[in-house]
Tab-separated table of C-alpha atoms and ligand atoms in Angstrom:
chain	number	residue	atom	x	y	z
A	17	MET	CA	-29.800	60.004	-58.108
A	18	ALA	CA	-28.146	60.872	-54.824
A	19	PHE	CA	-27.246	64.531	-54.155
A	20	GLU	CA	-28.317	65.583	-57.659
A	21	ASN	CA	-29.494	69.023	-56.554
A	22	LEU	CA	-26.450	69.813	-54.454
A	23	ILE	CA	-23.432	71.481	-55.982
A	24	GLY	CA	-19.755	71.020	-55.114
A	25	ASN	CA	-18.089	68.701	-52.593
A	26	GLU	CA	-18.084	65.780	-55.025
A	27	LYS	CA	-15.751	63.638	-52.905
A	28	ASN	CA	-18.107	63.843	-49.927
A	29	LYS	CA	-21.034	62.823	-52.132
A	30	GLU	CA	-19.129	59.737	-53.190
A	31	LEU	CA	-18.018	58.891	-49.666
A	32	LEU	CA	-21.538	59.149	-48.223
A	33	LYS	CA	-23.098	57.231	-51.116
A	34	VAL	CA	-20.632	54.378	-50.667
A	35	ALA	CA	-21.189	54.317	-46.891
A	36	VAL	CA	-24.952	53.850	-47.422
A	37	LYS	CA	-24.507	51.333	-50.239
A	38	ASP	CA	-22.045	49.180	-48.292
A	39	HIS	CA	-24.012	49.472	-45.014
A	40	ASN	CA	-20.867	50.947	-43.624
A	41	LEU	CA	-22.326	53.687	-41.448
A	42	VAL	CA	-20.966	54.961	-38.162
A	43	HIS	CA	-23.125	56.264	-35.325
A	44	SER	CA	-22.031	59.878	-35.445
A	45	TYR	CA	-20.873	62.251	-38.130
A	46	LEU	CA	-19.648	65.807	-37.898
A	47	PHE	CA	-20.229	67.878	-41.037
A	48	THR	CA	-17.966	70.886	-40.781
A	49	GLY	CA	-17.244	73.850	-43.072
A	50	PRO	CA	-18.150	77.506	-43.684
A	51	GLU	CA	-21.712	78.771	-43.328
A	52	GLY	CA	-24.113	78.505	-46.234
A	53	ILE	CA	-22.331	75.880	-48.327
A	54	GLY	CA	-25.084	73.311	-47.938
A	55	LYS	CA	-23.996	71.151	-44.972
A	56	ASP	CA	-27.563	70.819	-43.676
A	57	LEU	CA	-28.889	70.013	-47.143
A	58	PHE	CA	-26.229	67.324	-47.479
A	59	ALA	CA	-27.105	65.985	-44.025
A	60	LYS	CA	-30.810	65.827	-44.902
A	61	GLU	CA	-30.215	64.065	-48.189
A	62	PHE	CA	-27.835	61.645	-46.453
A	63	ALA	CA	-30.549	60.972	-43.839
A	64	GLN	CA	-33.127	60.257	-46.543
A	65	MET	CA	-30.709	57.836	-48.203
A	66	ILE	CA	-29.999	56.021	-44.937
A	67	LEU	CA	-33.729	55.624	-44.226
A	68	CYS	CA	-34.787	54.746	-47.791
A	69	ALA	CA	-35.934	51.185	-48.509
A	70	GLY	CA	-35.563	51.428	-52.306
A	71	ASP	CA	-32.701	50.091	-54.409
A	72	GLU	CA	-31.499	53.388	-55.868
A	73	LYS	CA	-31.289	55.588	-52.755
A	74	PRO	CA	-33.023	57.945	-52.234
A	75	CYS	CA	-35.792	56.487	-54.425
A	76	HIS	CA	-38.416	59.152	-53.547
A	77	ILE	CA	-41.202	56.538	-53.856
A	78	CYS	CA	-40.854	54.133	-50.919
A	79	LYS	CA	-42.894	54.628	-47.732
A	80	SER	CA	-39.837	56.020	-45.965
A	81	CYS	CA	-39.039	58.553	-48.703
A	82	ILE	CA	-42.667	59.698	-48.892
A	83	GLU	CA	-42.788	60.220	-45.135
A	84	PHE	CA	-39.411	61.922	-45.230
A	85	LEU	CA	-40.404	64.331	-47.999
A	86	GLY	CA	-43.717	64.957	-46.232
A	87	GLU	CA	-41.731	65.877	-43.111
A	88	SER	CA	-43.535	63.207	-41.118
A	89	HIS	CA	-40.904	60.480	-40.877
A	90	PRO	CA	-41.107	58.933	-37.392
A	91	ASP	CA	-37.438	57.918	-37.459
A	92	PHE	CA	-36.022	61.297	-38.393
A	93	MET	CA	-35.637	64.568	-36.569
A	94	ILE	CA	-33.706	67.785	-37.113
A	95	ILE	CA	-32.782	69.822	-34.056
A	96	LYS	CA	-31.973	73.485	-34.557
A	97	PRO	CA	-31.090	76.313	-32.167
A	98	GLU	CA	-34.218	77.380	-30.344
A	99	ASP	CA	-35.092	81.027	-31.094
A	100	GLY	CA	-32.126	80.942	-33.479
A	101	LYS	CA	-29.591	81.156	-30.635
A	102	THR	CA	-28.819	77.978	-28.726
A	103	ILE	CA	-29.675	74.287	-28.676
A	104	LYS	CA	-30.940	73.726	-25.155
A	105	ILE	CA	-30.763	70.692	-22.895
A	106	ASP	CA	-34.530	70.127	-23.163
A	107	GLN	CA	-34.167	69.713	-26.921
A	108	VAL	CA	-31.382	67.166	-26.483
A	109	ARG	CA	-33.395	65.300	-23.810
A	110	PHE	CA	-36.416	65.163	-26.109
A	111	MET	CA	-34.206	63.745	-28.832
A	112	GLN	CA	-32.814	61.164	-26.390
A	113	GLU	CA	-36.313	60.009	-25.441
A	114	LYS	CA	-37.164	59.560	-29.103
A	115	ILE	CA	-33.922	57.871	-30.031
A	116	ALA	CA	-34.445	55.252	-27.290
A	117	GLU	CA	-37.591	53.992	-29.061
A	118	LYS	CA	-37.054	51.417	-31.823
A	119	PRO	CA	-37.389	52.614	-35.447
A	120	VAL	CA	-40.914	52.521	-36.896
A	121	THR	CA	-40.657	52.852	-40.675
A	122	SER	CA	-36.990	52.279	-41.405
A	123	GLU	CA	-34.194	50.128	-40.103
A	124	LYS	CA	-32.358	53.164	-38.766
A	125	LYS	CA	-33.146	56.387	-36.975
A	126	VAL	CA	-31.380	59.577	-38.032
A	127	TYR	CA	-30.993	62.766	-36.006
A	128	ILE	CA	-29.448	65.970	-37.286
A	129	LEU	CA	-28.181	68.615	-34.883
A	130	SER	CA	-27.880	71.724	-37.010
A	131	GLN	CA	-25.451	74.480	-35.909
A	132	SER	CA	-24.396	72.078	-33.191
A	133	GLU	CA	-21.804	74.529	-31.846
A	134	THR	CA	-24.703	76.478	-30.343
A	135	MET	CA	-25.423	73.695	-27.829
A	136	THR	CA	-25.306	74.925	-24.270
A	137	ARG	CA	-22.715	73.176	-22.091
A	138	GLU	CA	-25.466	71.151	-20.386
A	139	ALA	CA	-26.910	70.154	-23.751
A	140	ALA	CA	-23.470	69.138	-25.043
A	141	ASN	CA	-22.688	67.064	-21.946
A	142	SER	CA	-26.027	65.359	-22.201
A	143	LEU	CA	-25.529	64.584	-25.901
A	144	LEU	CA	-22.129	63.137	-25.104
A	145	LYS	CA	-23.803	60.288	-23.191
A	146	THR	CA	-25.769	59.310	-26.303
A	147	LEU	CA	-22.660	59.565	-28.484
A	148	GLU	CA	-20.804	57.289	-26.083
A	149	GLU	CA	-23.489	54.611	-26.087
A	150	PRO	CA	-25.774	55.065	-29.074
A	151	PRO	CA	-28.546	52.553	-29.818
A	152	GLU	CA	-27.302	50.268	-32.619
A	153	TYR	CA	-29.835	51.665	-35.123
A	154	ALA	CA	-28.979	55.350	-34.493
A	155	VAL	CA	-27.122	57.742	-36.750
A	156	ILE	CA	-26.496	61.247	-35.435
A	157	ILE	CA	-25.245	63.984	-37.750
A	158	LEU	CA	-23.888	67.177	-36.242
A	159	THR	CA	-23.357	70.137	-38.536
A	160	THR	CA	-21.235	73.142	-37.644
A	161	SER	CA	-19.576	76.175	-39.152
A	162	ASN	CA	-17.573	76.765	-35.983
A	163	GLU	CA	-15.947	73.530	-35.003
A	164	SER	CA	-13.686	75.127	-32.395
A	165	LYS	CA	-16.709	75.793	-30.196
A	166	LEU	CA	-17.555	72.101	-29.904
A	167	LEU	CA	-16.306	69.983	-27.001
A	168	THR	CA	-13.278	67.897	-27.950
A	169	THR	CA	-14.960	64.903	-26.341
A	170	ILE	CA	-17.876	65.297	-28.771
A	171	LYS	CA	-15.639	65.770	-31.806
A	172	SER	CA	-13.590	62.691	-30.970
A	173	ARG	CA	-16.755	60.559	-31.091
A	174	CYS	CA	-17.629	61.633	-34.635
A	175	ILE	CA	-16.328	60.879	-38.104
A	176	LYS	CA	-15.483	64.304	-39.416
A	177	ILE	CA	-16.427	65.312	-42.955
A	178	HIS	CA	-15.080	68.612	-44.256
A	179	PHE	CA	-17.145	70.670	-46.652
A	180	THR	CA	-15.304	73.229	-48.736
A	181	PRO	CA	-16.574	76.426	-50.358
A	182	ILE	CA	-18.078	75.964	-53.785
A	183	PRO	CA	-15.821	77.269	-56.618
A	184	ASP	CA	-17.062	80.507	-58.240
A	185	GLU	CA	-17.464	78.858	-61.658
A	186	LYS	CA	-19.746	76.185	-60.171
A	187	ILE	CA	-21.791	78.919	-58.525
A	188	LEU	CA	-22.038	80.794	-61.834
A	189	GLU	CA	-23.177	77.620	-63.559
A	190	TYR	CA	-25.881	77.150	-60.900
A	191	LEU	CA	-27.026	80.767	-61.222
A	192	LYS	CA	-27.297	80.442	-65.004
A	193	GLN	CA	-29.295	77.238	-64.717
A	194	HIS	CA	-31.701	78.946	-62.343
A	195	HIS	CA	-31.813	82.190	-64.364
A	196	LEU	CA	-30.409	84.185	-61.475
A	197	ASP	CA	-27.179	85.351	-63.114
A	198	SER	CA	-28.594	88.730	-64.146
A	199	GLU	CA	-29.434	89.494	-60.503
A	200	ILE	CA	-25.903	89.118	-59.274
A	201	THR	CA	-22.659	91.057	-59.743
A	202	THR	CA	-19.155	89.588	-59.776
A	203	ASN	CA	-18.480	91.410	-56.505
A	204	MET	CA	-21.478	89.722	-54.891
A	205	ILE	CA	-20.085	86.315	-55.859
A	206	LYS	CA	-16.737	87.303	-54.330
A	207	GLN	CA	-18.427	88.441	-51.137
A	208	ALA	CA	-20.295	85.135	-50.824
A	209	GLY	CA	-16.943	83.314	-50.622
A	210	GLY	CA	-18.177	80.039	-52.099
A	211	SER	CA	-21.341	80.006	-50.033
A	212	LEU	CA	-24.397	79.563	-52.217
A	213	GLY	CA	-26.687	80.055	-49.205
A	214	LYS	CA	-25.116	83.437	-48.486
A	215	LEU	CA	-25.309	84.457	-52.144
A	216	LEU	CA	-28.996	83.581	-52.457
A	217	LYS	CA	-29.688	85.581	-49.296
A	218	MET	CA	-27.787	88.503	-50.852
A	219	THR	CA	-30.034	88.405	-53.928
A	220	GLU	CA	-32.955	89.194	-51.623
A	221	GLU	CA	-31.122	92.356	-50.549
A	222	LYS	CA	-29.538	93.067	-53.908
A	223	GLU	CA	-30.888	96.638	-54.053
A	224	GLN	CA	-28.638	97.473	-51.107
A	225	TYR	CA	-25.558	95.977	-52.729
A	226	LEU	CA	-26.230	97.609	-56.091
A	227	GLY	CA	-26.918	100.905	-54.303
A	228	ILE	CA	-23.559	100.742	-52.537
A	229	GLU	CA	-21.718	99.878	-55.716
A	230	ASN	CA	-23.282	102.872	-57.456
A	231	LEU	CA	-22.465	105.173	-54.583
A	232	LEU	CA	-18.805	104.155	-54.603
A	233	LYS	CA	-18.512	104.511	-58.377
A	234	GLN	CA	-19.805	108.080	-58.205
A	235	ILE	CA	-17.817	109.210	-55.202
A	236	GLU	CA	-14.939	110.510	-57.332
A	237	THR	CA	-17.117	112.835	-59.405
A	238	GLN	CA	-19.487	114.192	-56.764
A	239	THR	CA	-19.393	116.721	-53.957
A	240	ILE	CA	-19.524	115.417	-50.404
A	241	THR	CA	-23.055	116.826	-50.008
A	242	GLN	CA	-24.195	114.838	-53.027
A	243	VAL	CA	-22.552	111.713	-51.644
A	244	TRP	CA	-24.239	112.113	-48.263
A	245	SER	CA	-27.598	112.716	-49.870
A	246	GLN	CA	-27.338	109.530	-51.905
A	247	ALA	CA	-26.113	107.377	-49.066
A	248	GLU	CA	-29.535	106.637	-47.588
A	249	VAL	CA	-28.907	102.957	-48.298
A	250	LEU	CA	-26.093	102.980	-45.724
A	251	TYR	CA	-27.933	105.001	-43.095
A	252	GLN	CA	-30.912	102.644	-43.328
A	253	ALA	CA	-28.922	99.417	-43.289
A	254	LYS	CA	-28.060	99.177	-39.610
A	255	ASP	CA	-28.900	95.455	-39.460
A	256	SER	CA	-26.762	94.442	-42.414
A	257	ILE	CA	-24.053	97.102	-42.166
A	258	ILE	CA	-21.158	94.710	-41.452
A	259	SER	CA	-21.943	92.725	-44.558
A	260	LEU	CA	-22.269	95.949	-46.580
A	261	LEU	CA	-18.948	97.280	-45.299
A	262	GLU	CA	-17.310	93.997	-46.258
A	263	TYR	CA	-18.874	94.427	-49.662
A	264	MET	CA	-17.363	97.916	-49.954
A	265	VAL	CA	-13.944	96.411	-49.204
A	266	ILE	CA	-14.428	93.930	-52.042
A	267	VAL	CA	-15.456	96.685	-54.466
A	268	PHE	CA	-12.335	98.740	-53.650
A	269	ASP	CA	-10.155	95.655	-53.654
A	270	GLN	CA	-11.254	94.963	-57.236
A	271	GLU	CA	-10.454	98.581	-58.195
A	272	LEU	CA	-7.071	98.235	-56.544
A	273	ARG	CA	-6.314	95.140	-58.631
A	274	LYS	CA	-7.283	96.973	-61.800
A	275	LYS	CA	-5.599	100.327	-61.183
A	276	ASP	CA	-3.025	99.762	-58.446
A	277	ASN	CA	-3.758	103.190	-56.989
A	278	LEU	CA	-2.884	103.763	-53.328
A	279	CYS	CA	-6.174	105.587	-52.680
A	280	TYR	CA	-8.058	102.277	-52.931
A	281	ALA	CA	-5.804	100.647	-50.356
A	282	ASN	CA	-6.375	103.628	-48.053
A	283	ALA	CA	-10.118	103.411	-48.668
A	284	ILE	CA	-10.055	99.799	-47.493
A	285	THR	CA	-8.327	100.852	-44.259
A	286	ILE	CA	-10.951	103.580	-43.727
A	287	ILE	CA	-13.767	101.043	-44.150
A	288	GLU	CA	-12.106	98.574	-41.768
A	289	GLN	CA	-11.824	101.348	-39.165
A	290	ALA	CA	-15.528	102.176	-39.549
A	291	LYS	CA	-16.333	98.512	-39.094
A	292	GLN	CA	-14.371	98.414	-35.833
A	293	ARG	CA	-16.181	101.507	-34.585
A	294	ILE	CA	-19.577	100.010	-35.369
A	295	LEU	CA	-18.638	96.760	-33.656
A	296	ALA	CA	-17.618	98.855	-30.643
A	297	ASN	CA	-21.115	100.427	-30.656
A	298	ALA	CA	-20.050	103.926	-31.718
A	299	ASN	CA	-22.828	106.320	-32.794
A	300	TYR	CA	-24.140	104.845	-36.032
A	301	ASP	CA	-25.014	107.925	-38.104
A	302	MET	CA	-21.835	109.726	-37.079
A	303	THR	CA	-19.710	106.732	-38.054
A	304	ILE	CA	-21.334	106.625	-41.500
A	305	ASP	CA	-20.968	110.437	-41.929
A	306	ASP	CA	-17.317	110.164	-41.048
A	307	LEU	CA	-16.758	107.094	-43.230
A	308	LEU	CA	-18.184	108.815	-46.295
A	309	LEU	CA	-16.268	112.025	-45.655
A	310	LYS	CA	-12.956	110.184	-45.308
A	311	LEU	CA	-13.605	108.085	-48.401
A	312	TRP	CA	-14.531	111.196	-50.354
A	313	GLU	CA	-11.374	113.008	-49.229
A	314	GLU	CA	-9.284	110.010	-50.196
A	315	MET	CA	-10.806	109.971	-53.686
A	316	HIS	CA	-10.375	113.706	-54.336
B	238	ZN	ZN1	-36.884	55.503	-50.793
């Protein structure tokens, strides 16, 4: 069954299924929506369906599906930012060389440009030529979580499909099915903002999030020295500090909803200020020292 392992965005599933079934495909699609909600997974499954030769697409047993699942399909390619930063013109040119050759296994050729907003200007201009005059068998799927960074001329060539965050209850259902619900707190689900990808990444760093939650719960009953001594998790988390600070905001926001006490609102302002200082490259340890001291004062 199509899209059986993907959660949410039911309307898009239907739309894409019908497009494949009715042979009503366009040459270029733009999958847009927040990070981590499965746009690339949708694009890949859509590609497999387009290329599949079976009746019930994707059938998983035809030559095309077997090649696709074995990551050796000659008519499929996924282009991602090189070194995680940008999609370069050489990558687009390579794709253009490939796309010019007739399909081998399937009737179509499908190309996914993941995080397409990272294309350099040269890469984007080069891609534009292909979007303007695509070979009749080509389907190009661009995915992006930052549509505003794409050239208008590119966007206007694509059929746009919006992906929306997955509702919390659907996420909970998924977590239960995969026996992950005990690993995750309600605040972590809130922080993920409907992004399953983000949430699953958070489970890998859950010790940090649980550590922070503990620290904040104890802040009211401890001395500042005790707080500092237990805040190693923050001092060590330089790489993920922005995400952790956002998590702290969520924790206090939940308290604020429960108790309606002004100190929680003030705490949120203090955390936001620390975030700004870190983004402005202020001294890291001093910013954390100061953050904890101000939070502690606010809570006492
Ligand atoms: Zn198949």
